[in-house]
mmCIF file with all atom_site columns, C-alpha atoms in Angstrom:
data_model
loop_
_atom_site.group_PDB
_atom_site.id
_atom_site.type_symbol
_atom_site.label_atom_id
_atom_site.label_alt_id
_atom_site.label_comp_id
_atom_site.label_asym_id
_atom_site.label_entity_id
_atom_site.label_seq_id
_atom_site.pdbx_PDB_ins_code
_atom_site.Cartn_x
_atom_site.Cartn_y
_atom_site.Cartn_z
_atom_site.occupancy
_atom_site.B_iso_or_equiv
_atom_site.pdbx_formal_charge
_atom_site.auth_seq_id
_atom_site.auth_comp_id
_atom_site.auth_asym_id
_atom_site.auth_atom_id
_atom_site.pdbx_PDB_model_num
ATOM 1   C CA . ALA A 1 1   ? -17.572 -84.323  91.594  1.00 75.00 ? 1   ALA A CA 1
ATOM 2   C CA . GLN A 1 2   ? -15.422 -84.866  94.670  1.00 82.00 ? 2   GLN A CA 1
ATOM 3   C CA . LYS A 1 3   ? -15.635 -82.554  97.479  1.00 92.00 ? 3   LYS A CA 1
ATOM 4   C CA . ILE A 1 4   ? -13.925 -82.257  100.743 1.00 96.00 ? 4   ILE A CA 1
ATOM 5   C CA . THR A 1 5   ? -15.392 -80.098  103.675 1.00 97.00 ? 5   THR A CA 1
ATOM 6   C CA . GLN A 1 6   ? -13.414 -79.007  106.714 1.00 97.00 ? 6   GLN A CA 1
ATOM 7   C CA . THR A 1 7   ? -15.785 -76.926  108.775 1.00 97.00 ? 7   THR A CA 1
ATOM 8   C CA . GLN A 1 8   ? -13.182 -75.899  111.635 1.00 97.00 ? 8   GLN A CA 1
ATOM 9   C CA . PRO A 1 9   ? -11.289 -72.828  110.221 1.00 95.00 ? 9   PRO A CA 1
ATOM 10  C CA . GLY A 1 10  ? -9.402  -72.851  113.669 1.00 96.00 ? 10  GLY A CA 1
ATOM 11  C CA . MET A 1 11  ? -8.749  -74.983  116.672 1.00 97.00 ? 11  MET A CA 1
ATOM 12  C CA . PHE A 1 12  ? -7.119  -74.455  119.968 1.00 97.00 ? 12  PHE A CA 1
ATOM 13  C CA . VAL A 1 13  ? -5.858  -77.197  122.258 1.00 97.00 ? 13  VAL A CA 1
ATOM 14  C CA . GLN A 1 14  ? -3.806  -77.445  125.380 1.00 97.00 ? 14  GLN A CA 1
ATOM 15  C CA . GLU A 1 15  ? -0.458  -79.206  125.200 1.00 98.00 ? 15  GLU A CA 1
ATOM 16  C CA . LYS A 1 16  ? -0.903  -82.890  125.943 1.00 97.00 ? 16  LYS A CA 1
ATOM 17  C CA . GLU A 1 17  ? -4.557  -82.960  125.285 1.00 98.00 ? 17  GLU A CA 1
ATOM 18  C CA . ALA A 1 18  ? -6.322  -84.868  122.458 1.00 98.00 ? 18  ALA A CA 1
ATOM 19  C CA . VAL A 1 19  ? -7.804  -82.962  119.352 1.00 98.00 ? 19  VAL A CA 1
ATOM 20  C CA . THR A 1 20  ? -10.031 -83.930  116.739 1.00 98.00 ? 20  THR A CA 1
ATOM 21  C CA . LEU A 1 21  ? -9.984  -82.243  113.313 1.00 98.00 ? 21  LEU A CA 1
ATOM 22  C CA . ASP A 1 22  ? -13.146 -82.763  111.174 1.00 98.00 ? 22  ASP A CA 1
ATOM 23  C CA . CYS A 1 23  ? -13.323 -83.726  107.616 1.00 98.00 ? 23  CYS A CA 1
ATOM 24  C CA . THR A 1 24  ? -16.290 -84.838  105.554 1.00 98.00 ? 24  THR A CA 1
ATOM 25  C CA . TYR A 1 25  ? -16.291 -85.920  101.922 1.00 97.00 ? 25  TYR A CA 1
ATOM 26  C CA . ASP A 1 26  ? -18.585 -86.414  99.076  1.00 95.00 ? 26  ASP A CA 1
ATOM 27  C CA . THR A 1 27  ? -17.896 -88.863  96.220  1.00 91.00 ? 27  THR A CA 1
ATOM 28  C CA . SER A 1 28  ? -19.903 -91.300  94.077  1.00 88.00 ? 28  SER A CA 1
ATOM 29  C CA . ASP A 1 29  ? -17.000 -93.600  93.717  1.00 86.00 ? 29  ASP A CA 1
ATOM 30  C CA . GLN A 1 30  ? -16.649 -96.780  95.701  1.00 88.00 ? 30  GLN A CA 1
ATOM 31  C CA . SER A 1 31  ? -12.868 -96.939  95.701  1.00 86.00 ? 31  SER A CA 1
ATOM 32  C CA . TYR A 1 32  ? -10.961 -93.807  97.139  1.00 89.00 ? 32  TYR A CA 1
ATOM 33  C CA . GLY A 1 33  ? -8.433  -92.797  99.439  1.00 91.00 ? 33  GLY A CA 1
ATOM 34  C CA . LEU A 1 34  ? -8.299  -90.142  102.235 1.00 94.00 ? 34  LEU A CA 1
ATOM 35  C CA . PHE A 1 35  ? -5.336  -88.393  103.375 1.00 94.00 ? 35  PHE A CA 1
ATOM 36  C CA . TRP A 1 36  ? -4.282  -85.895  106.021 1.00 96.00 ? 36  TRP A CA 1
ATOM 37  C CA . TYR A 1 37  ? -1.506  -83.499  105.617 1.00 95.00 ? 37  TYR A CA 1
ATOM 38  C CA . LYS A 1 38  ? 0.315   -81.019  108.129 1.00 96.00 ? 38  LYS A CA 1
ATOM 39  C CA . GLN A 1 39  ? 1.423   -77.687  106.652 1.00 94.00 ? 39  GLN A CA 1
ATOM 40  C CA . PRO A 1 40  ? 3.587   -75.676  109.151 1.00 94.00 ? 40  PRO A CA 1
ATOM 41  C CA . SER A 1 41  ? 4.528   -72.036  108.506 1.00 91.00 ? 41  SER A CA 1
ATOM 42  C CA . SER A 1 42  ? 7.463   -72.994  106.355 1.00 89.00 ? 42  SER A CA 1
ATOM 43  C CA . GLY A 1 43  ? 5.033   -74.143  103.763 1.00 89.00 ? 43  GLY A CA 1
ATOM 44  C CA . GLU A 1 44  ? 5.788   -77.836  103.097 1.00 90.00 ? 44  GLU A CA 1
ATOM 45  C CA . MET A 1 45  ? 3.197   -80.520  102.985 1.00 91.00 ? 45  MET A CA 1
ATOM 46  C CA . ILE A 1 46  ? 3.805   -83.250  105.423 1.00 91.00 ? 46  ILE A CA 1
ATOM 47  C CA . PHE A 1 47  ? 2.153   -86.471  104.889 1.00 90.00 ? 47  PHE A CA 1
ATOM 48  C CA . LEU A 1 48  ? 0.385   -87.764  108.213 1.00 94.00 ? 48  LEU A CA 1
ATOM 49  C CA . ILE A 1 49  ? -1.876  -90.560  107.547 1.00 93.00 ? 49  ILE A CA 1
ATOM 50  C CA . TYR A 1 50  ? -4.019  -92.524  104.905 1.00 92.00 ? 50  TYR A CA 1
ATOM 51  C CA . GLN A 1 51  ? -7.122  -94.440  104.951 1.00 93.00 ? 51  GLN A CA 1
ATOM 52  C CA . GLY A 1 52  ? -8.265  -96.440  101.934 1.00 90.00 ? 52  GLY A CA 1
ATOM 53  C CA . SER A 1 53  ? -12.115 -96.785  101.455 1.00 91.00 ? 53  SER A CA 1
ATOM 54  C CA . TYR A 1 54  ? -11.939 -100.591 101.720 1.00 90.00 ? 54  TYR A CA 1
ATOM 55  C CA . ASP A 1 55  ? -9.812  -100.691 104.951 1.00 89.00 ? 55  ASP A CA 1
ATOM 56  C CA . GLU A 1 56  ? -11.834 -102.025 107.660 1.00 87.00 ? 56  GLU A CA 1
ATOM 57  C CA . GLN A 1 57  ? -9.641  -100.847 110.506 1.00 93.00 ? 57  GLN A CA 1
ATOM 58  C CA . ASN A 1 58  ? -9.079  -97.173  111.209 1.00 95.00 ? 58  ASN A CA 1
ATOM 59  C CA . ALA A 1 59  ? -5.531  -96.016  110.190 1.00 94.00 ? 59  ALA A CA 1
ATOM 60  C CA . THR A 1 60  ? -3.121  -95.126  113.029 1.00 95.00 ? 60  THR A CA 1
ATOM 61  C CA . GLU A 1 61  ? 0.304   -93.618  112.846 1.00 94.00 ? 61  GLU A CA 1
ATOM 62  C CA . GLY A 1 62  ? 1.993   -92.815  116.114 1.00 96.00 ? 62  GLY A CA 1
ATOM 63  C CA . ARG A 1 63  ? -0.088  -90.044  117.694 1.00 97.00 ? 63  ARG A CA 1
ATOM 64  C CA . TYR A 1 64  ? -2.372  -89.672  114.760 1.00 98.00 ? 64  TYR A CA 1
ATOM 65  C CA . SER A 1 65  ? -5.298  -91.831  114.200 1.00 97.00 ? 65  SER A CA 1
ATOM 66  C CA . LEU A 1 66  ? -8.246  -91.500  111.650 1.00 97.00 ? 66  LEU A CA 1
ATOM 67  C CA . ASN A 1 67  ? -11.704 -91.903  112.625 1.00 97.00 ? 67  ASN A CA 1
ATOM 68  C CA . PHE A 1 68  ? -13.239 -93.226  109.378 1.00 97.00 ? 68  PHE A CA 1
ATOM 69  C CA . GLN A 1 69  ? -17.000 -93.414  109.221 1.00 96.00 ? 69  GLN A CA 1
ATOM 70  C CA . LYS A 1 70  ? -17.840 -94.527  105.843 1.00 95.00 ? 70  LYS A CA 1
ATOM 71  C CA . ALA A 1 71  ? -21.628 -94.379  105.978 1.00 94.00 ? 71  ALA A CA 1
ATOM 72  C CA . ARG A 1 72  ? -21.307 -90.735  107.333 1.00 95.00 ? 72  ARG A CA 1
ATOM 73  C CA . LYS A 1 73  ? -18.713 -89.962  104.884 1.00 96.00 ? 73  LYS A CA 1
ATOM 74  C CA . SER A 1 74  ? -16.311 -88.666  107.554 1.00 97.00 ? 74  SER A CA 1
ATOM 75  C CA . ALA A 1 75  ? -12.700 -88.982  108.197 1.00 98.00 ? 75  ALA A CA 1
ATOM 76  C CA . ASN A 1 76  ? -11.751 -87.057  111.256 1.00 98.00 ? 76  ASN A CA 1
ATOM 77  C CA . LEU A 1 77  ? -8.090  -86.851  112.374 1.00 98.00 ? 77  LEU A CA 1
ATOM 78  C CA . VAL A 1 78  ? -7.350  -87.319  115.975 1.00 98.00 ? 78  VAL A CA 1
ATOM 79  C CA . ILE A 1 79  ? -4.093  -86.097  117.392 1.00 98.00 ? 79  ILE A CA 1
ATOM 80  C CA . SER A 1 80  ? -3.339  -87.526  120.888 1.00 96.00 ? 80  SER A CA 1
ATOM 81  C CA . ALA A 1 81  ? -1.078  -85.810  123.464 1.00 96.00 ? 81  ALA A CA 1
ATOM 82  C CA . SER A 1 82  ? -0.747  -82.698  121.478 1.00 97.00 ? 82  SER A CA 1
ATOM 83  C CA . GLN A 1 83  ? 2.752   -80.964  121.308 1.00 97.00 ? 83  GLN A CA 1
ATOM 84  C CA . LEU A 1 84  ? 3.623   -77.348  120.613 1.00 97.00 ? 84  LEU A CA 1
ATOM 85  C CA . GLY A 1 85  ? 5.180   -78.492  117.394 1.00 97.00 ? 85  GLY A CA 1
ATOM 86  C CA . ASP A 1 86  ? 1.801   -79.720  116.185 1.00 98.00 ? 86  ASP A CA 1
ATOM 87  C CA . SER A 1 87  ? 0.523   -76.029  115.707 1.00 98.00 ? 87  SER A CA 1
ATOM 88  C CA . ALA A 1 88  ? 0.059   -75.850  111.955 1.00 97.00 ? 88  ALA A CA 1
ATOM 89  C CA . MET A 1 89  ? -2.405  -75.932  109.201 1.00 96.00 ? 89  MET A CA 1
ATOM 90  C CA . TYR A 1 90  ? -4.113  -79.439  108.525 1.00 98.00 ? 90  TYR A CA 1
ATOM 91  C CA . PHE A 1 91  ? -5.450  -80.487  105.368 1.00 97.00 ? 91  PHE A CA 1
ATOM 92  C CA . CYS A 1 92  ? -7.807  -83.116  104.506 1.00 97.00 ? 92  CYS A CA 1
ATOM 93  C CA . ALA A 1 93  ? -7.724  -84.549  100.932 1.00 95.00 ? 93  ALA A CA 1
ATOM 94  C CA . MET A 1 94  ? -9.274  -87.364  98.879  1.00 93.00 ? 94  MET A CA 1
ATOM 95  C CA . ARG A 1 95  ? -8.005  -89.304  95.944  1.00 89.00 ? 95  ARG A CA 1
ATOM 96  C CA . GLU A 1 96  ? -10.221 -91.389  93.776  1.00 73.00 ? 96  GLU A CA 1
ATOM 97  C CA . ASN A 1 97  ? -8.821  -94.525  92.617  1.00 67.00 ? 97  ASN A CA 1
ATOM 98  C CA . THR A 1 98  ? -9.899  -93.937  89.036  1.00 67.00 ? 98  THR A CA 1
ATOM 99  C CA . GLY A 1 99  ? -8.140  -91.939  86.474  1.00 68.00 ? 99  GLY A CA 1
ATOM 100 C CA . PHE A 1 100 ? -4.921  -90.254  87.270  1.00 73.00 ? 100 PHE A CA 1
ATOM 101 C CA . GLN A 1 101 ? -5.760  -89.768  90.782  1.00 78.00 ? 101 GLN A CA 1
ATOM 102 C CA . LYS A 1 102 ? -5.524  -86.161  91.470  1.00 86.00 ? 102 LYS A CA 1
ATOM 103 C CA . LEU A 1 103 ? -6.012  -85.046  95.232  1.00 91.00 ? 103 LEU A CA 1
ATOM 104 C CA . VAL A 1 104 ? -8.908  -82.849  95.962  1.00 92.00 ? 104 VAL A CA 1
ATOM 105 C CA . PHE A 1 105 ? -8.302  -80.731  99.307  1.00 95.00 ? 105 PHE A CA 1
ATOM 106 C CA . GLY A 1 106 ? -10.264 -79.249  101.854 1.00 96.00 ? 106 GLY A CA 1
ATOM 107 C CA . THR A 1 107 ? -9.891  -75.631  103.012 1.00 96.00 ? 107 THR A CA 1
ATOM 108 C CA . GLY A 1 108 ? -7.860  -76.598  106.067 1.00 96.00 ? 108 GLY A CA 1
ATOM 109 C CA . THR A 1 109 ? -7.983  -76.174  109.720 1.00 97.00 ? 109 THR A CA 1
ATOM 110 C CA . ARG A 1 110 ? -5.534  -74.133  111.642 1.00 97.00 ? 110 ARG A CA 1
ATOM 111 C CA . LEU A 1 111 ? -4.344  -75.769  114.843 1.00 98.00 ? 111 LEU A CA 1
ATOM 112 C CA . LEU A 1 112 ? -2.845  -73.891  117.673 1.00 98.00 ? 112 LEU A CA 1
ATOM 113 C CA . VAL A 1 113 ? -1.543  -75.695  120.557 1.00 98.00 ? 113 VAL A CA 1
ATOM 114 C CA . SER A 1 114 ? -0.776  -73.675  123.832 1.00 97.00 ? 114 SER A CA 1
ATOM 115 C CA . PRO A 1 115 ? 1.533   -74.647  126.732 1.00 95.00 ? 115 PRO A CA 1
ATOM 116 C CA . GLU B 2 1   ? 13.946  -91.622  102.500 1.00 75.00 ? 1   GLU B CA 1
ATOM 117 C CA . PRO B 2 2   ? 13.390  -90.693  98.780  1.00 77.00 ? 2   PRO B CA 1
ATOM 118 C CA . GLU B 2 3   ? 11.999  -87.225  98.251  1.00 90.00 ? 3   GLU B CA 1
ATOM 119 C CA . VAL B 2 4   ? 10.636  -84.966  95.726  1.00 94.00 ? 4   VAL B CA 1
ATOM 120 C CA . THR B 2 5   ? 12.982  -81.833  95.107  1.00 95.00 ? 5   THR B CA 1
ATOM 121 C CA . GLN B 2 6   ? 11.859  -78.520  93.924  1.00 96.00 ? 6   GLN B CA 1
ATOM 122 C CA . THR B 2 7   ? 13.717  -75.635  92.860  1.00 96.00 ? 7   THR B CA 1
ATOM 123 C CA . PRO B 2 8   ? 13.853  -72.633  93.412  1.00 96.00 ? 8   PRO B CA 1
ATOM 124 C CA . SER B 2 9   ? 12.236  -72.448  96.961  1.00 95.00 ? 9   SER B CA 1
ATOM 125 C CA . HIS B 2 10  ? 11.445  -68.891  96.162  1.00 96.00 ? 10  HIS B CA 1
ATOM 126 C CA . GLN B 2 11  ? 11.356  -66.866  92.894  1.00 97.00 ? 11  GLN B CA 1
ATOM 127 C CA . VAL B 2 12  ? 10.252  -63.286  92.366  1.00 98.00 ? 12  VAL B CA 1
ATOM 128 C CA . THR B 2 13  ? 9.495   -62.373  88.935  1.00 97.00 ? 13  THR B CA 1
ATOM 129 C CA . GLN B 2 14  ? 8.081   -59.265  87.158  1.00 97.00 ? 14  GLN B CA 1
ATOM 130 C CA . MET B 2 15  ? 4.659   -59.431  85.504  1.00 97.00 ? 15  MET B CA 1
ATOM 131 C CA . GLY B 2 16  ? 4.617   -60.648  81.976  1.00 97.00 ? 16  GLY B CA 1
ATOM 132 C CA . GLN B 2 17  ? 7.775   -62.596  82.330  1.00 98.00 ? 17  GLN B CA 1
ATOM 133 C CA . GLU B 2 18  ? 8.079   -66.429  81.930  1.00 98.00 ? 18  GLU B CA 1
ATOM 134 C CA . VAL B 2 19  ? 9.118   -68.587  84.758  1.00 98.00 ? 19  VAL B CA 1
ATOM 135 C CA . ILE B 2 20  ? 10.082  -72.285  84.868  1.00 97.00 ? 20  ILE B CA 1
ATOM 136 C CA . LEU B 2 21  ? 9.681   -74.112  88.095  1.00 97.00 ? 21  LEU B CA 1
ATOM 137 C CA . ARG B 2 22  ? 11.528  -77.310  88.587  1.00 97.00 ? 22  ARG B CA 1
ATOM 138 C CA . CYS B 2 23  ? 11.031  -80.679  90.116  1.00 97.00 ? 23  CYS B CA 1
ATOM 139 C CA . VAL B 2 24  ? 12.873  -83.796  90.393  1.00 96.00 ? 24  VAL B CA 1
ATOM 140 C CA . PRO B 2 25  ? 10.395  -86.617  91.278  1.00 94.00 ? 25  PRO B CA 1
ATOM 141 C CA . ILE B 2 26  ? 11.076  -89.878  92.934  1.00 91.00 ? 26  ILE B CA 1
ATOM 142 C CA . SER B 2 27  ? 13.123  -91.891  90.326  1.00 86.00 ? 27  SER B CA 1
ATOM 143 C CA . ASN B 2 28  ? 10.894  -94.877  90.124  1.00 86.00 ? 28  ASN B CA 1
ATOM 144 C CA . HIS B 2 29  ? 7.620   -92.893  90.261  1.00 89.00 ? 29  HIS B CA 1
ATOM 145 C CA . LEU B 2 30  ? 5.492   -92.790  87.190  1.00 88.00 ? 30  LEU B CA 1
ATOM 146 C CA . TYR B 2 31  ? 2.753   -90.274  87.839  1.00 90.00 ? 31  TYR B CA 1
ATOM 147 C CA . PHE B 2 32  ? 3.519   -86.695  88.233  1.00 93.00 ? 32  PHE B CA 1
ATOM 148 C CA . TYR B 2 33  ? 1.398   -83.681  89.453  1.00 94.00 ? 33  TYR B CA 1
ATOM 149 C CA . TRP B 2 34  ? 1.513   -79.811  90.004  1.00 97.00 ? 34  TRP B CA 1
ATOM 150 C CA . TYR B 2 35  ? -0.642  -78.195  92.631  1.00 97.00 ? 35  TYR B CA 1
ATOM 151 C CA . ARG B 2 36  ? -0.986  -74.535  93.496  1.00 97.00 ? 36  ARG B CA 1
ATOM 152 C CA . GLN B 2 37  ? -1.740  -72.957  96.723  1.00 96.00 ? 37  GLN B CA 1
ATOM 153 C CA . ILE B 2 38  ? -2.582  -69.234  96.940  1.00 95.00 ? 38  ILE B CA 1
ATOM 154 C CA . LEU B 2 39  ? -1.713  -67.614  100.214 1.00 90.00 ? 39  LEU B CA 1
ATOM 155 C CA . GLY B 2 40  ? -4.169  -68.670  102.875 1.00 86.00 ? 40  GLY B CA 1
ATOM 156 C CA . GLN B 2 41  ? -6.273  -70.801  100.542 1.00 90.00 ? 41  GLN B CA 1
ATOM 157 C CA . LYS B 2 42  ? -6.581  -74.522  99.735  1.00 90.00 ? 42  LYS B CA 1
ATOM 158 C CA . VAL B 2 43  ? -4.206  -76.614  97.500  1.00 94.00 ? 43  VAL B CA 1
ATOM 159 C CA . GLU B 2 44  ? -5.787  -76.842  94.001  1.00 95.00 ? 44  GLU B CA 1
ATOM 160 C CA . PHE B 2 45  ? -4.787  -79.375  91.399  1.00 94.00 ? 45  PHE B CA 1
ATOM 161 C CA . LEU B 2 46  ? -3.279  -78.035  88.238  1.00 96.00 ? 46  LEU B CA 1
ATOM 162 C CA . VAL B 2 47  ? -2.167  -81.022  86.119  1.00 95.00 ? 47  VAL B CA 1
ATOM 163 C CA . SER B 2 48  ? -1.181  -84.550  86.178  1.00 93.00 ? 48  SER B CA 1
ATOM 164 C CA . PHE B 2 49  ? 1.337   -86.167  83.632  1.00 92.00 ? 49  PHE B CA 1
ATOM 165 C CA . TYR B 2 50  ? 1.928   -89.751  82.922  1.00 90.00 ? 50  TYR B CA 1
ATOM 166 C CA . ASN B 2 51  ? 3.683   -91.591  80.070  1.00 88.00 ? 51  ASN B CA 1
ATOM 167 C CA . ASN B 2 52  ? 5.092   -88.255  78.823  1.00 90.00 ? 52  ASN B CA 1
ATOM 168 C CA . GLU B 2 53  ? 1.738   -86.458  78.296  1.00 92.00 ? 53  GLU B CA 1
ATOM 169 C CA . ILE B 2 54  ? -0.766  -84.703  80.186  1.00 93.00 ? 54  ILE B CA 1
ATOM 170 C CA . SER B 2 55  ? -3.417  -87.002  81.672  1.00 90.00 ? 55  SER B CA 1
ATOM 171 C CA . GLU B 2 56  ? -5.677  -84.327  83.275  1.00 91.00 ? 56  GLU B CA 1
ATOM 172 C CA . LYS B 2 57  ? -5.854  -80.539  83.808  1.00 93.00 ? 57  LYS B CA 1
ATOM 173 C CA . SER B 2 58  ? -7.794  -78.306  85.594  1.00 93.00 ? 58  SER B CA 1
ATOM 174 C CA . GLU B 2 59  ? -9.524  -75.110  84.364  1.00 93.00 ? 59  GLU B CA 1
ATOM 175 C CA . ILE B 2 60  ? -6.617  -73.097  86.025  1.00 94.00 ? 60  ILE B CA 1
ATOM 176 C CA . PHE B 2 61  ? -4.138  -74.781  83.701  1.00 96.00 ? 61  PHE B CA 1
ATOM 177 C CA . ASP B 2 62  ? -4.806  -72.534  80.678  1.00 94.00 ? 62  ASP B CA 1
ATOM 178 C CA . ASP B 2 63  ? -2.554  -71.789  77.550  1.00 95.00 ? 63  ASP B CA 1
ATOM 179 C CA . GLN B 2 64  ? -0.330  -69.852  79.730  1.00 96.00 ? 64  GLN B CA 1
ATOM 180 C CA . PHE B 2 65  ? 0.903   -73.059  81.542  1.00 97.00 ? 65  PHE B CA 1
ATOM 181 C CA . SER B 2 66  ? 2.842   -75.997  80.045  1.00 97.00 ? 66  SER B CA 1
ATOM 182 C CA . VAL B 2 67  ? 4.750   -78.915  81.638  1.00 97.00 ? 67  VAL B CA 1
ATOM 183 C CA . GLU B 2 68  ? 7.488   -81.067  80.337  1.00 94.00 ? 68  GLU B CA 1
ATOM 184 C CA . ARG B 2 69  ? 9.698   -83.974  81.384  1.00 92.00 ? 69  ARG B CA 1
ATOM 185 C CA . PRO B 2 70  ? 12.460  -83.256  79.093  1.00 85.00 ? 70  PRO B CA 1
ATOM 186 C CA . ASP B 2 71  ? 15.093  -85.667  80.314  1.00 85.00 ? 71  ASP B CA 1
ATOM 187 C CA . GLY B 2 72  ? 13.475  -88.482  82.328  1.00 79.00 ? 72  GLY B CA 1
ATOM 188 C CA . SER B 2 73  ? 14.266  -87.075  85.638  1.00 86.00 ? 73  SER B CA 1
ATOM 189 C CA . ASN B 2 74  ? 13.089  -83.430  85.724  1.00 93.00 ? 74  ASN B CA 1
ATOM 190 C CA . PHE B 2 75  ? 9.605   -82.234  85.580  1.00 96.00 ? 75  PHE B CA 1
ATOM 191 C CA . THR B 2 76  ? 8.995   -78.659  84.701  1.00 97.00 ? 76  THR B CA 1
ATOM 192 C CA . LEU B 2 77  ? 6.080   -76.185  84.934  1.00 98.00 ? 77  LEU B CA 1
ATOM 193 C CA . LYS B 2 78  ? 6.470   -73.136  82.754  1.00 98.00 ? 78  LYS B CA 1
ATOM 194 C CA . ILE B 2 79  ? 4.173   -70.096  83.068  1.00 97.00 ? 79  ILE B CA 1
ATOM 195 C CA . ARG B 2 80  ? 4.594   -68.189  79.883  1.00 96.00 ? 80  ARG B CA 1
ATOM 196 C CA . SER B 2 81  ? 3.624   -64.750  80.924  1.00 95.00 ? 81  SER B CA 1
ATOM 197 C CA . THR B 2 82  ? 3.111   -64.262  84.478  1.00 97.00 ? 82  THR B CA 1
ATOM 198 C CA . LYS B 2 83  ? 0.152   -62.405  86.059  1.00 96.00 ? 83  LYS B CA 1
ATOM 199 C CA . LEU B 2 84  ? -0.047  -60.963  89.572  1.00 97.00 ? 84  LEU B CA 1
ATOM 200 C CA . GLU B 2 85  ? -2.687  -63.562  90.223  1.00 96.00 ? 85  GLU B CA 1
ATOM 201 C CA . ASP B 2 86  ? -0.079  -66.371  89.611  1.00 97.00 ? 86  ASP B CA 1
ATOM 202 C CA . SER B 2 87  ? 1.398   -65.590  92.855  1.00 98.00 ? 87  SER B CA 1
ATOM 203 C CA . ALA B 2 88  ? 1.324   -68.697  94.931  1.00 97.00 ? 88  ALA B CA 1
ATOM 204 C CA . MET B 2 89  ? 3.107   -71.728  96.380  1.00 96.00 ? 89  MET B CA 1
ATOM 205 C CA . TYR B 2 90  ? 3.498   -74.343  93.580  1.00 98.00 ? 90  TYR B CA 1
ATOM 206 C CA . PHE B 2 91  ? 3.956   -77.985  94.650  1.00 97.00 ? 91  PHE B CA 1
ATOM 207 C CA . CYS B 2 92  ? 5.088   -80.822  92.584  1.00 96.00 ? 92  CYS B CA 1
ATOM 208 C CA . ALA B 2 93  ? 4.141   -84.450  93.691  1.00 94.00 ? 93  ALA B CA 1
ATOM 209 C CA . SER B 2 94  ? 4.638   -87.802  92.273  1.00 91.00 ? 94  SER B CA 1
ATOM 210 C CA . SER B 2 95  ? 3.235   -91.186  93.066  1.00 88.00 ? 95  SER B CA 1
ATOM 211 C CA . LEU B 2 96  ? 4.377   -94.723  92.099  1.00 82.00 ? 96  LEU B CA 1
ATOM 212 C CA . SER B 2 97  ? 1.430   -96.316  90.541  1.00 70.00 ? 97  SER B CA 1
ATOM 213 C CA . GLN B 2 98  ? -2.492  -96.168  90.452  1.00 60.00 ? 98  GLN B CA 1
ATOM 214 C CA . GLY B 2 99  ? -3.903  -97.480  93.523  1.00 54.00 ? 99  GLY B CA 1
ATOM 215 C CA . ALA B 2 100 ? -0.727  -97.161  95.741  1.00 53.00 ? 100 ALA B CA 1
ATOM 216 C CA . PHE B 2 101 ? -1.305  -94.581  98.227  1.00 63.00 ? 101 PHE B CA 1
ATOM 217 C CA . GLY B 2 102 ? 2.366   -93.256  98.352  1.00 68.00 ? 102 GLY B CA 1
ATOM 218 C CA . TYR B 2 103 ? 1.963   -89.706  97.061  1.00 80.00 ? 103 TYR B CA 1
ATOM 219 C CA . THR B 2 104 ? 4.895   -87.496  97.862  1.00 89.00 ? 104 THR B CA 1
ATOM 220 C CA . PHE B 2 105 ? 4.940   -83.737  97.739  1.00 92.00 ? 105 PHE B CA 1
ATOM 221 C CA . GLY B 2 106 ? 8.040   -81.627  97.297  1.00 94.00 ? 106 GLY B CA 1
ATOM 222 C CA . SER B 2 107 ? 8.552   -78.734  99.557  1.00 94.00 ? 107 SER B CA 1
ATOM 223 C CA . GLY B 2 108 ? 7.104   -76.084  97.091  1.00 96.00 ? 108 GLY B CA 1
ATOM 224 C CA . THR B 2 109 ? 8.240   -73.004  95.180  1.00 97.00 ? 109 THR B CA 1
ATOM 225 C CA . ARG B 2 110 ? 6.935   -69.785  96.393  1.00 96.00 ? 110 ARG B CA 1
ATOM 226 C CA . LEU B 2 111 ? 6.310   -67.530  93.493  1.00 98.00 ? 111 LEU B CA 1
ATOM 227 C CA . THR B 2 112 ? 5.876   -63.982  93.759  1.00 98.00 ? 112 THR B CA 1
ATOM 228 C CA . VAL B 2 113 ? 4.920   -61.864  90.857  1.00 98.00 ? 113 VAL B CA 1
ATOM 229 C CA . VAL B 2 114 ? 5.370   -58.088  91.148  1.00 97.00 ? 114 VAL B CA 1
#
C-alpha cells in the first residue's frame, strides 16, 4: 500500500529565507506521481508542483522546486525566498499510475513565515 | 483557467438529515473524485468515478454515501443520514486521463453536522 510521511508538523522560516519541507513515500509501483499542495487558512487546495517517477530532472515552478531522490524515496519541497503569504499548510501526495489514480496524502506541515 | 466548482461552500445540517454536495468538474475531464478532510487532519480519499460508475472506494465510503453524475456536468456526493463525525471539508477533484498529471481540486464544501 502507498504511504506518504511528512515528519515535520510545523516549520518556521524568516521572510526571504529558503525552507525545505520533507516528504518520504513508500510504494511498490514503478510508475507514480508526486504532488505538493498548499492549503491556506481559507481551506482550498492549491497545486504547487508535480514530479513524475520517470522524470530525470527535478521539477521547478517559480520559487518552488522539488528535490526528488528516487532511491531514498523522498520528494522534498524547497521554497526559495519565502514570503509572508507562504504561511499555510503544505501537503505531499502520491498518485500511482495504475487503477483510477487516487491521491494518498501525508499529514501535512504547517509553515509559518515571520517578518 | 478551467476550474472545479463546488457548492455550497459551507453547509450546516442536523444529525440524521440527508445532504447533497455538488460539484461541477472541468468539462473535458473524465475521472472524478471525492476526498474528505476532518479539521486539522490529512486529506482522505473517499471515491473515484469513471464512465458513470464507481471505480474505487475507500472504507470510509459506506452505505451512507452515494455519488451520481446525473446530467453529464454535475457530480454529487450524497450522505444519507449525517452523523456528527461526518463534519469535515469535502473536496471534489477531476482529472483528464490516466497518466496525465493534471488533477484539479475544487475549493471545498465545509460540512458541519450539529
